[in-house]
Coordinates of C-alpha atoms and ligand atoms in Angstrom, one line a residue:
M565 CA 45.6 16.6 72.5
A566 CA 41.9 17.5 73.8
E567 CA 39.4 18.7 71.3
L568 CA 39.0 22.6 72.3
S569 CA 36.9 23.8 69.4
V570 CA 33.3 25.1 70.5
Q571 CA 30.3 25.6 68.6
I572 CA 28.0 28.7 69.4
G573 CA 25.0 28.7 66.9
S574 CA 26.9 28.8 63.6
L575 CA 29.9 30.5 65.3
R576 CA 32.8 28.0 65.2
L577 CA 35.7 28.9 67.3
K578 CA 38.9 26.7 67.4
N579 CA 39.2 27.0 71.3
P580 CA 37.3 28.8 73.9
V581 CA 39.4 31.7 74.7
L582 CA 38.6 35.1 73.3
V583 CA 40.0 38.6 74.1
A584 CA 37.4 40.9 75.6
S585 CA 36.4 44.1 73.9
G586 CA 38.3 47.4 75.0
T587 CA 41.2 45.5 76.1
F588 CA 42.9 44.5 72.7
G589 CA 42.2 47.4 70.7
Y590 CA 41.5 46.0 67.1
G591 CA 44.1 43.2 67.1
K592 CA 46.7 44.9 65.1
E593 CA 48.1 46.8 68.5
S594 CA 49.4 43.3 69.9
A595 CA 50.2 41.6 66.4
E596 CA 54.0 41.6 67.4
L597 CA 53.6 40.5 70.7
V598 CA 51.2 38.0 70.6
N599 CA 50.5 34.8 68.0
L600 CA 46.8 36.1 67.4
N601 CA 46.1 32.9 65.4
A602 CA 46.5 31.0 69.0
L603 CA 43.4 32.8 70.1
G604 CA 40.0 31.4 69.5
G605 CA 38.7 34.9 68.4
I606 CA 39.3 38.5 68.9
I607 CA 36.5 40.7 70.0
T608 CA 36.9 44.5 68.8
K609 CA 36.7 47.6 70.8
S610 CA 33.0 48.8 70.8
I611 CA 32.2 50.5 67.4
S612 CA 29.7 53.2 67.3
L613 CA 28.2 54.8 64.2
Q614 CA 30.4 58.0 64.7
P615 CA 33.9 58.1 65.9
R616 CA 33.9 58.8 69.6
A617 CA 36.7 60.8 71.7
G618 CA 35.9 59.2 74.9
N619 CA 36.0 60.8 78.4
P620 CA 38.9 63.2 79.3
P621 CA 41.7 61.8 81.5
P622 CA 42.4 60.5 84.2
R623 CA 40.3 57.7 82.8
I624 CA 42.1 54.7 84.1
V625 CA 43.4 54.0 87.7
E626 CA 44.8 50.7 89.0
L627 CA 43.7 49.3 92.3
P628 CA 44.9 46.6 94.6
A629 CA 42.9 43.9 92.8
G630 CA 41.6 45.2 89.6
M631 CA 41.2 48.6 87.6
L632 CA 38.8 51.2 87.3
N633 CA 38.2 52.9 84.1
S634 CA 36.0 55.6 82.3
I635 CA 37.4 55.4 78.7
G636 CA 33.8 56.1 77.5
L637 CA 33.6 54.0 74.2
Q638 CA 36.5 56.0 72.4
N639 CA 36.5 54.4 69.0
V640 CA 37.2 55.1 65.2
G641 CA 33.4 54.9 64.3
V642 CA 32.1 52.1 62.0
E643 CA 33.2 53.9 58.6
A644 CA 36.9 54.0 59.6
F645 CA 36.8 50.6 61.3
V646 CA 35.7 49.0 57.8
K647 CA 38.4 50.9 55.9
E648 CA 41.4 51.1 58.4
K649 CA 40.8 48.0 60.9
L650 CA 39.0 45.3 59.3
P651 CA 41.5 44.4 56.5
F652 CA 44.1 43.3 59.2
L653 CA 41.4 41.4 61.1
N654 CA 40.4 39.4 58.0
S655 CA 44.1 38.4 57.2
L656 CA 44.1 36.4 60.6
D657 CA 43.0 32.7 61.1
T658 CA 41.0 33.5 64.1
A659 CA 37.2 34.6 64.7
V660 CA 36.6 38.0 64.2
I661 CA 33.6 39.3 66.6
V662 CA 33.0 43.0 66.2
N663 CA 31.5 44.9 69.4
I664 CA 29.0 47.3 68.7
A665 CA 28.1 50.3 71.0
G666 CA 24.9 52.4 70.7
S667 CA 23.2 55.1 72.7
S668 CA 19.9 54.4 70.9
A669 CA 18.3 51.2 69.5
E670 CA 18.5 52.6 66.1
E671 CA 22.2 53.1 66.3
F672 CA 22.9 49.3 67.2
R673 CA 21.1 48.4 64.0
A674 CA 22.7 51.0 61.9
V675 CA 26.3 49.7 62.8
V676 CA 25.1 46.3 62.0
Q677 CA 23.6 47.3 58.9
R678 CA 26.7 49.1 57.6
L679 CA 29.0 46.0 58.6
E680 CA 26.4 43.4 56.8
N681 CA 27.9 43.9 53.4
E682 CA 31.6 43.4 54.9
E683 CA 33.3 40.1 54.7
G684 CA 35.3 38.4 57.5
I685 CA 33.0 39.2 60.5
D686 CA 32.1 36.0 62.4
A687 CA 29.8 37.4 64.6
Y688 CA 28.5 40.5 66.7
E689 CA 28.6 41.2 70.0
L690 CA 26.3 43.8 71.6
N691 CA 27.6 46.0 74.3
F692 CA 24.4 46.6 76.3
S693 CA 26.2 48.3 79.1
C694 CA 25.8 51.5 76.9
P695 CA 23.8 54.1 78.5
N696 CA 20.4 54.3 76.5
V697 CA 19.8 57.9 76.0
K698 CA 16.2 57.7 75.6
E699 CA 15.8 55.8 78.8
G700 CA 17.5 58.6 80.7
G701 CA 20.9 56.9 80.7
L702 CA 20.0 53.6 82.2
E703 CA 22.2 50.8 80.7
F704 CA 20.2 48.7 78.0
S705 CA 20.7 45.7 79.8
Q706 CA 19.5 46.8 83.1
D707 CA 16.1 46.6 81.6
A708 CA 14.8 43.1 80.3
R709 CA 12.0 44.6 78.1
V710 CA 14.8 47.0 76.5
T711 CA 17.2 44.2 75.9
A712 CA 14.3 41.9 74.1
R713 CA 13.3 44.9 72.0
V714 CA 17.0 46.1 70.8
T715 CA 18.0 42.3 70.5
A716 CA 14.9 41.7 68.2
L717 CA 15.6 45.0 65.9
V718 CA 19.3 43.9 65.5
R719 CA 18.4 40.2 64.7
A720 CA 15.9 41.2 62.2
A721 CA 19.1 42.9 60.4
T722 CA 21.4 40.0 60.4
K723 CA 21.7 36.4 60.0
R724 CA 25.2 36.2 61.6
P725 CA 25.5 35.1 65.2
L726 CA 24.6 37.5 67.9
I727 CA 26.1 37.7 71.3
V728 CA 24.4 40.2 73.9
K729 CA 26.8 41.3 76.6
L730 CA 25.2 42.1 79.9
T731 CA 26.0 44.3 82.7
P732 CA 26.4 42.9 86.1
N733 CA 24.7 45.9 87.6
V734 CA 21.3 44.4 88.0
T735 CA 19.4 42.5 90.4
K736 CA 18.6 39.4 88.5
I737 CA 20.6 38.8 85.2
S738 CA 18.9 35.8 84.4
E739 CA 15.8 37.8 83.7
V740 CA 17.9 39.6 81.2
A741 CA 19.5 36.7 79.8
K742 CA 16.1 35.1 79.1
A743 CA 14.9 38.2 77.4
A744 CA 17.8 37.9 75.1
K745 CA 17.2 34.2 74.2
E746 CA 13.6 35.0 73.5
S747 CA 14.8 37.5 70.8
N748 CA 16.8 34.9 69.3
A749 CA 20.2 35.9 70.5
D750 CA 22.8 33.0 69.8
A751 CA 24.4 33.5 73.2
V752 CA 25.0 35.8 76.1
S753 CA 28.2 37.2 77.4
L754 CA 28.7 38.3 81.0
I755 CA 29.8 40.5 83.0
N756 CA 31.0 43.8 81.7
T757 CA 32.3 46.0 84.2
L758 CA 30.8 47.1 87.7
V759 CA 30.3 50.4 88.9
G760 CA 33.0 51.4 91.2
L761 CA 34.6 54.4 92.8
A762 CA 38.0 55.1 94.1
V763 CA 39.0 58.6 96.1
D764 CA 42.3 60.3 96.7
I765 CA 41.8 61.2 100.3
H766 CA 44.5 64.2 99.8
S767 CA 42.9 65.8 97.3
R768 CA 39.4 64.4 98.1
R769 CA 38.7 64.1 94.5
A770 CA 37.6 60.8 92.5
R771 CA 40.5 59.2 91.0
I772 CA 38.8 59.3 87.6
N773 CA 37.5 62.2 85.7
T774 CA 33.7 60.9 85.6
I775 CA 33.6 60.1 89.4
T776 CA 32.5 56.5 89.2
G777 CA 33.9 54.0 86.5
G778 CA 33.8 50.4 85.4
Y779 CA 35.6 48.1 87.5
S780 CA 37.5 44.9 86.4
G781 CA 40.0 42.6 87.2
P782 CA 40.8 39.7 89.6
A783 CA 38.4 41.1 92.3
I784 CA 35.2 40.7 90.1
K785 CA 35.9 37.1 89.4
P786 CA 33.8 35.8 92.2
V787 CA 30.8 38.1 91.2
A788 CA 31.2 37.1 87.4
L789 CA 31.0 33.3 88.4
A790 CA 27.9 33.9 90.4
K791 CA 26.4 35.7 87.7
V792 CA 27.1 32.9 85.2
Y793 CA 26.0 30.2 87.7
E794 CA 22.8 32.2 87.7
V795 CA 22.3 32.5 84.2
A796 CA 23.5 28.8 83.4
Q797 CA 20.8 27.3 86.2
N798 CA 18.0 29.4 84.6
V799 CA 18.4 29.8 80.9
D800 CA 19.2 27.7 78.1
I801 CA 21.4 29.6 76.2
P802 CA 25.3 29.5 75.4
I803 CA 27.2 31.7 77.7
I804 CA 30.6 33.3 77.2
G805 CA 32.1 34.0 80.9
I806 CA 34.3 37.2 81.5
G807 CA 35.5 38.7 84.7
G808 CA 38.8 38.7 86.5
I809 CA 40.4 35.7 84.1
M810 CA 44.0 35.8 84.6
N811 CA 45.1 32.3 83.9
G812 CA 43.9 28.9 82.7
E813 CA 42.4 28.0 86.5
D814 CA 40.5 31.3 86.2
A815 CA 39.2 30.1 82.9
L816 CA 38.3 26.7 83.9
E817 CA 36.3 27.9 86.6
F818 CA 34.1 29.7 84.2
I819 CA 33.6 26.7 81.6
I820 CA 33.0 24.2 84.9
T821 CA 30.5 26.8 86.0
G822 CA 28.7 26.7 82.8
A823 CA 30.4 29.1 80.3
C824 CA 31.3 27.4 76.8
A825 CA 33.9 30.0 76.1
V826 CA 35.5 32.7 77.8
Q827 CA 37.0 36.3 77.4
V828 CA 40.3 37.5 78.9
G829 CA 40.2 41.3 79.6
S830 CA 42.0 43.4 82.0
A831 CA 44.9 40.6 82.2
N832 CA 45.8 42.0 78.8
F833 CA 47.2 45.0 80.2
I834 CA 49.9 43.2 82.3
D835 CA 50.7 40.5 79.6
P836 CA 49.1 40.8 76.1
A837 CA 49.9 37.2 75.4
A838 CA 47.8 36.1 78.4
G839 CA 45.1 35.0 76.3
E840 CA 47.4 32.6 74.2
K841 CA 49.0 31.2 77.4
I842 CA 45.6 30.3 78.8
V843 CA 44.8 28.3 75.7
G844 CA 47.8 26.3 76.4
E845 CA 47.0 26.0 80.3
I846 CA 43.5 24.8 79.4
A847 CA 45.1 22.3 77.1
Q848 CA 47.2 21.0 79.8
Y849 CA 44.7 20.5 82.4
C850 CA 42.6 18.5 79.8
E851 CA 45.7 16.3 79.2
K852 CA 46.1 16.0 82.9
H853 CA 42.6 15.0 83.9
R854 CA 42.2 12.7 80.5
I855 CA 39.4 15.2 79.2
S856 CA 39.1 14.3 75.4
S857 CA 36.9 17.3 74.8
I858 CA 36.2 20.6 76.3
K859 CA 32.6 20.3 76.1
E860 CA 32.8 17.6 78.8
L861 CA 33.5 20.5 81.2
V862 CA 31.1 22.9 80.5
G863 CA 28.8 23.1 83.4
S864 CA 30.4 20.3 85.1
L865 CA 30.1 22.0 88.6
R866 CA 29.1 19.3 91.1
G867 CA 26.3 20.0 93.6
E868 CA 28.1 18.7 96.8
V869 CA 31.1 20.5 98.4
Ligands
LIG2395 C1 40.0 49.8 79.7 C2 38.8 49.0 79.5 C3 38.1 49.2 78.5 C4 37.0 48.5 78.1 N1 36.1 48.9 77.2 C5 35.1 48.1 76.7 C6 34.4 48.2 75.4 O1 34.7 49.3 74.8 N2 33.2 47.6 75.2 C7 32.6 46.5 76.0 O2 31.9 46.0 75.7 N3 33.5 46.2 77.2 C8 34.6 47.1 77.4 N4 35.4 46.8 78.7 C9 34.8 45.7 79.5 C10 35.7 44.3 79.0 O3 35.3 43.8 78.0 C11 35.1 43.1 80.4 O4 33.7 42.9 80.3 C12 35.5 43.7 81.7 O5 36.6 44.2 81.8 C13 35.5 42.4 82.7 O6 36.6 41.5 82.2 P1 37.9 41.4 83.1 O7 38.0 41.6 84.5 O8 38.9 40.3 82.5 O9 38.8 42.7 82.5 C14 36.5 47.4 78.8 C15 37.4 47.0 80.1 C16 38.3 47.8 80.2 C17 39.2 47.5 81.5

C-alpha cells in the first residue's frame, strides 16, 4: 500500500481527499451513506458570526456540465455550530476543517476567536470569495492587499493551520496566493466557484434568483487546473486543488499539477460517497504505477508533451 498521508504545516491528513465546503453540510447529514473516517478530512459549510438564511429560491440549477448556485452562505452561525455540530465532527477519526465566512475582516477574526477555545478543530479555511461589504462587495481575494491584511489579522488570532481559499474570478491568482503566503497562511485552496449565468428563454428570466451565481462541477476542472498550475509555478506554498473533481483520475490531475491535497465538491450531490471512492482510486493508481508515497506525484507534471 502506498503512503497516502500528507502534511500541510502542522496539519496532518491521513490521505489527500477532503470534502469541499458547502457540499457536505456539517458531516452528519451523510454519516449513514458514507464511511466518514475514510476521508482525509471534512470541511464544513462556511460559518459566520451570526446565523444566515441565505438567498431565496430558486438557488440551484443543474446545467449540462456543472451546476450554478446562489445558496448565499446559509449557515447556523458560530454559536450553534459549536453547540450542535462540532461534537459530532469531534467524534470522527478524520481532520475537521472549519470554513469561515465574513463580510468584514473583523468578522473573520471574531469567528476564529470564538472557535479558539473549542477542541477538535484541526484547521481553518477562510472563504475569501465572500463579498467584502466595506470594499463595495468585491470578493476579499479579488484584491491581494485585502487578502494580505485579513490573513494577517486572522493569523495573529490563532496558531492553528490556516488555509486561504481563493476565488478564480481574478486576472492573476498567483499574486493573491503570494499575498496569503506573505501573511503566513499555511496553504491556499483553489478554486472557489466561477461567476456564471443561466437564462430561461421562455420566461426570459435568469434561472436563479440572484441572476448570476457560482458555477461548479466538471466544466470548471480545466480552469481550476490552470489556476493551480499558475500558483504552483510562482509561489512556494502548499496548494489544495478544487474544481470539478468527480473521480480518482480528476484528483490525480490536480496532484500531478502541484496540489498536495484535493477537495471534492459538486460530485457529492451525485454521490455522497464520491470522496471515499476517490481515496480508493488514488491508492489503486499508486499500486499500479509503483508509487510508494503520494508525495512523489505532487507537482510531477512533465514539461514536454
Ligand atoms: C451548493 C454549493 C455551496 C457551496 N458553498 C460554499 C461555502 O459555503 N463556502 C465555500 O468556501 N465554498 C462553497 N462552495 C464552493 C465549493 O466548496 C467548491 O470550491 C466549488 O464548488 C468548486 O468545486 P466543485 O467543482 O468540485 O464543486 C459551494 C459550492 C456549491 C456547489
